[in-house]
mmCIF file of C-alpha atoms in Angstrom:
data_model
loop_
_atom_site.group_PDB
_atom_site.id
_atom_site.type_symbol
_atom_site.label_atom_id
_atom_site.label_comp_id
_atom_site.label_asym_id
_atom_site.label_seq_id
_atom_site.Cartn_x
_atom_site.Cartn_y
_atom_site.Cartn_z
ATOM 1 C CA LYS A 1 73.342 -6.966 60.044
ATOM 2 C CA GLU A 2 73.566 -11.162 60.429
ATOM 3 C CA LEU A 3 72.114 -11.415 57.414
ATOM 4 C CA GLN A 4 74.608 -9.004 55.448
ATOM 5 C CA LYS A 5 77.538 -10.720 56.868
ATOM 6 C CA GLN A 6 76.061 -13.820 55.935
ATOM 7 C CA GLN A 7 75.650 -12.691 52.565
ATOM 8 C CA ARG A 8 79.328 -11.728 52.129
ATOM 9 C CA VAL A 9 80.549 -15.063 53.797
ATOM 10 C CA PHE A 10 78.159 -16.657 51.236
ATOM 11 C CA GLN A 11 79.702 -14.647 48.160
ATOM 12 C CA LYS A 12 83.258 -15.633 49.380
ATOM 13 C CA LEU A 13 82.526 -19.424 49.499
ATOM 14 C CA GLU A 14 80.742 -19.272 46.080
ATOM 15 C CA LYS A 15 83.945 -17.719 44.116
ATOM 16 C CA ASP A 16 85.905 -20.294 46.574
ATOM 17 C CA VAL A 17 84.040 -23.278 45.684
ATOM 18 C CA GLU A 18 84.330 -21.720 41.821
ATOM 19 C CA THR A 19 87.585 -21.537 41.945
ATOM 20 C CA LEU A 20 88.228 -24.974 43.907
ATOM 21 C CA ASN A 21 86.008 -26.607 41.154
ATOM 22 C CA ALA A 22 88.604 -25.276 38.191
ATOM 23 C CA GLN A 23 91.426 -26.396 39.956
ATOM 24 C CA LYS A 24 90.002 -29.818 40.561
ATOM 25 C CA ALA A 25 88.752 -30.063 36.403
ATOM 26 C CA GLU A 26 91.906 -28.811 35.910
ATOM 27 C CA LEU A 27 93.973 -31.707 37.903
ATOM 28 C CA GLU A 28 91.657 -34.029 36.160
ATOM 29 C CA GLY A 29 92.695 -33.053 32.924
ATOM 30 C CA LYS A 30 96.154 -33.799 33.949
ATOM 31 C CA LEU A 31 95.535 -36.778 35.620
ATOM 32 C CA SER A 32 93.730 -38.149 31.864
ATOM 33 C CA HIS A 33 96.728 -37.574 30.025
ATOM 34 C CA PRO A 34 98.909 -40.764 29.708
ATOM 35 C CA GLU A 35 102.299 -38.650 30.039
ATOM 36 C CA THR A 36 101.142 -37.987 33.514
ATOM 37 C CA TYR A 37 101.420 -41.503 34.140
ATOM 38 C CA ALA A 38 104.822 -42.337 32.314
ATOM 39 C CA ASN A 39 105.974 -39.971 35.144
ATOM 40 C CA PRO A 40 105.628 -41.584 38.392
ATOM 41 C CA VAL A 41 106.837 -38.359 40.271
ATOM 42 C CA GLU A 42 104.663 -36.039 38.306
ATOM 43 C CA PHE A 43 101.755 -38.266 38.972
ATOM 44 C CA LYS A 44 101.857 -38.585 42.756
ATOM 45 C CA LYS A 45 102.570 -34.903 42.995
ATOM 46 C CA THR A 46 99.168 -34.373 40.693
ATOM 47 C CA GLU A 47 97.372 -37.102 42.368
ATOM 48 C CA ALA A 48 98.227 -35.590 45.712
ATOM 49 C CA ALA A 49 97.335 -32.374 44.571
ATOM 50 C CA TYR A 50 94.013 -33.730 43.336
ATOM 51 C CA LYS A 51 92.998 -35.621 46.677
ATOM 52 C CA ASP A 52 93.864 -31.934 48.107
ATOM 53 C CA ILE A 53 91.856 -29.625 45.990
ATOM 54 C CA SER A 54 88.709 -32.486 46.413
ATOM 55 C CA ALA A 55 88.947 -32.514 50.322
ATOM 56 C CA LYS A 56 88.770 -28.645 50.169
ATOM 57 C CA LEU A 57 86.053 -28.331 47.593
ATOM 58 C CA ASP A 58 83.927 -30.789 50.178
ATOM 59 C CA ALA A 59 84.677 -28.878 52.989
ATOM 60 C CA ALA A 60 83.836 -25.387 51.379
ATOM 61 C CA THR A 61 80.826 -27.063 49.837
ATOM 62 C CA LYS A 62 79.700 -28.154 53.061
ATOM 63 C CA GLU A 63 80.320 -24.790 54.768
ATOM 64 C CA TYR A 64 78.607 -23.330 51.432
ATOM 65 C CA GLU A 65 75.097 -25.557 52.266
ATOM 66 C CA ILE A 66 75.436 -24.169 55.827
ATOM 67 C CA VAL A 67 75.743 -20.836 55.510
ATOM 68 C CA PHE A 68 72.925 -20.739 52.722
ATOM 69 C CA GLU A 69 70.656 -22.287 55.268
ATOM 70 C CA LYS A 70 71.230 -19.787 58.062
ATOM 71 C CA ILE A 71 70.456 -17.150 55.048
ATOM 72 C CA ILE A 72 67.178 -19.013 54.344
ATOM 73 C CA THR A 73 66.617 -18.840 58.153
ATOM 74 C CA LEU A 74 67.548 -15.286 58.907
ATOM 75 C CA ASP A 75 65.325 -14.030 55.626
ATOM 76 C CA GLU A 76 62.395 -15.793 57.064
ATOM 77 C CA GLU A 77 63.020 -14.494 60.064
ATOM 78 C CA LEU A 78 63.020 -10.937 58.924
ATOM 79 C CA LEU A 79 59.783 -11.615 56.614
ATOM 80 C CA ASN A 80 58.354 -12.732 60.201
ATOM 81 C CA ALA A 81 59.103 -9.788 61.999
#
């Protein structure tokens, strides 16, 4: 049961990381356009969103790795039981 729970958490985190990566890429695209820099308000807004998404992505990636390790450990425990 714990393995199934962790697998569900892992699948959700996988989707979250994928979504955050897409959002980060979109913001990187915006930040690469000169018109973003031409508008200071838009630049600050985009930069803040980029920093926020990057922090969320870092946290989600770390949690993803932790859950992945738990799944591996639980899987090994089941095989050795």
